[in-house]
Amino acid sequence: MRTTWVVFRRELASYFATPVAYVFIVIFLALAGSLTFFLGNFFDRGQADLQPFFMFHPWLYLFLIPAIAMRMWAEERKTGTIELFLTLPVSIPAAVIGKFLAAWAFTGIALVLTFPVWLTVRWLGDPDNGVILASYIGSFLMAGAFLAIGSCMSAITRNQVIAFVLGAVVCFLFTVSGSPIVISFFSGWAPQAVLDTIASFSFLTHFSAIVRGVIDVRDVVFFGSAIALFLFANVVLVDLSKSR
């Protein structure tokens, strides 16, 4: 646990050691605000809620989260520091979890900084704060799943661009797996059990359920399982690179 904490602190500090972190936060806040107030018809709806704000989160994460995650292991492999890093008295699981938690905390900071949107809706009306809190929790969990995928993809290659593309593609597949287009593609030849399984992997489906204000244990378990699965794969990939 102590070594995980050391890696966490080192990685989180590294995000703010360069302008990249601040640029990411500004881009995230600008896009989230623009999509909410313009494309989401925030004022025209006449409702005191944050549905237009949260409905764009999966699509924002689809590009921004892989951009955060692409450097997590690809950069270490490219610069050769992964060999030095793995000689330190830090186990691979501790390193993977520490890096992941730092990236997740950084994402959480960016999410917290969207509080002016909540203040705006509070000023305009009387929103259901319980639903808004549940939506923030759901968004944070979904961001964790995106990050775990991105971190895993980053461990495959030393090229950050390839890591970004792989992360975005895998995240996209998980995001749209329950959409009508995907289901109709499989419905012609796949049995219903397969269709249900494909639909159950959809990030959109699970996130939309939480945004409605109900934190179902199954949705939390889904995102938690996705995080655990891809972090485990991340550990295996880093271990394999160590043995080469």
Short mmCIF file of N, CA, C and O in Angstrom, two decimals, residues 51 53 60 70 88 109 112 114 118 124 132 135-136 138 145 171 195 215 236 239 244:
data_model
loop_
_atom_site.label_atom_id
_atom_site.label_comp_id
_atom_site.label_asym_id
_atom_site.label_seq_id
_atom_site.Cartn_x
_atom_site.Cartn_y
_atom_site.Cartn_z
N GLN A 51 -29.09 17.18 -17.12
CA GLN A 51 -29.12 16.14 -18.15
C GLN A 51 -28.31 16.54 -19.39
O GLN A 51 -27.54 15.73 -19.91
N PHE A 53 -25.78 18.34 -19.53
CA PHE A 53 -24.37 18.35 -19.16
C PHE A 53 -23.79 16.93 -19.16
O PHE A 53 -22.75 16.67 -19.78
N LEU A 60 -17.12 13.00 -24.57
CA LEU A 60 -15.93 13.76 -24.20
C LEU A 60 -14.83 12.82 -23.71
O LEU A 60 -13.66 12.95 -24.11
N MET A 70 -2.59 7.67 -22.62
CA MET A 70 -1.64 7.18 -23.63
C MET A 70 -0.19 7.24 -23.17
O MET A 70 0.64 6.47 -23.61
N LEU A 88 13.04 -0.67 -9.26
CA LEU A 88 12.79 -0.09 -7.94
C LEU A 88 12.00 -1.09 -7.08
O LEU A 88 11.35 -1.99 -7.60
N ILE A 109 -10.42 15.70 -10.41
CA ILE A 109 -10.22 17.14 -10.20
C ILE A 109 -10.86 17.93 -11.33
O ILE A 109 -11.55 18.94 -11.10
N VAL A 112 -14.60 17.88 -10.81
CA VAL A 112 -15.03 18.77 -9.72
C VAL A 112 -15.06 20.23 -10.18
O VAL A 112 -15.93 21.02 -9.76
N THR A 114 -16.09 21.43 -12.72
CA THR A 114 -17.30 21.78 -13.49
C THR A 114 -18.40 22.30 -12.57
O THR A 114 -19.53 22.50 -13.03
N TRP A 118 -23.21 23.40 -12.05
CA TRP A 118 -24.19 23.09 -11.00
C TRP A 118 -24.69 24.38 -10.33
O TRP A 118 -25.89 24.53 -10.04
N LEU A 124 -30.76 29.10 -11.30
CA LEU A 124 -31.92 29.22 -12.19
C LEU A 124 -33.16 28.53 -11.64
O LEU A 124 -34.28 28.89 -12.01
N ILE A 132 -28.14 14.82 -9.28
CA ILE A 132 -26.88 15.41 -9.77
C ILE A 132 -25.67 14.72 -9.14
O ILE A 132 -24.70 14.40 -9.82
N SER A 135 -25.20 11.39 -10.67
CA SER A 135 -24.65 11.53 -12.02
C SER A 135 -23.15 11.79 -11.98
O SER A 135 -22.40 11.26 -12.80
N TYR A 136 -22.72 12.61 -11.01
CA TYR A 136 -21.28 12.85 -10.87
C TYR A 136 -20.56 11.55 -10.50
O TYR A 136 -19.48 11.26 -11.02
N GLY A 138 -21.56 8.51 -11.18
CA GLY A 138 -21.56 7.66 -12.37
C GLY A 138 -20.52 8.10 -13.39
O GLY A 138 -19.84 7.27 -14.00
N ALA A 145 -13.30 3.53 -15.76
CA ALA A 145 -13.29 2.41 -16.72
C ALA A 145 -12.56 2.81 -18.01
O ALA A 145 -11.77 2.03 -18.56
N CYS A 171 -12.53 1.92 -26.21
CA CYS A 171 -13.53 2.67 -25.44
C CYS A 171 -14.79 2.91 -26.28
O CYS A 171 -15.91 2.83 -25.76
N LEU A 195 -26.98 -11.25 -27.94
CA LEU A 195 -27.37 -9.85 -28.04
C LEU A 195 -27.44 -9.20 -26.66
O LEU A 195 -26.97 -8.07 -26.47
N ILE A 215 -28.54 4.75 -8.34
CA ILE A 215 -27.25 4.05 -8.38
C ILE A 215 -27.51 2.57 -8.08
O ILE A 215 -27.61 2.17 -6.93
N VAL A 236 -0.37 -7.81 -16.39
CA VAL A 236 0.19 -8.91 -17.19
C VAL A 236 1.07 -8.37 -18.31
O VAL A 236 2.17 -8.87 -18.56
N ASP A 239 4.30 -6.97 -16.95
CA ASP A 239 5.14 -8.08 -16.52
C ASP A 239 5.81 -8.75 -17.72
O ASP A 239 6.98 -9.13 -17.66
N ARG A 244 11.04 -9.49 -21.22
CA ARG A 244 11.63 -9.54 -22.57
C ARG A 244 13.11 -9.14 -22.55
O ARG A 244 13.50 -8.30 -21.77
#
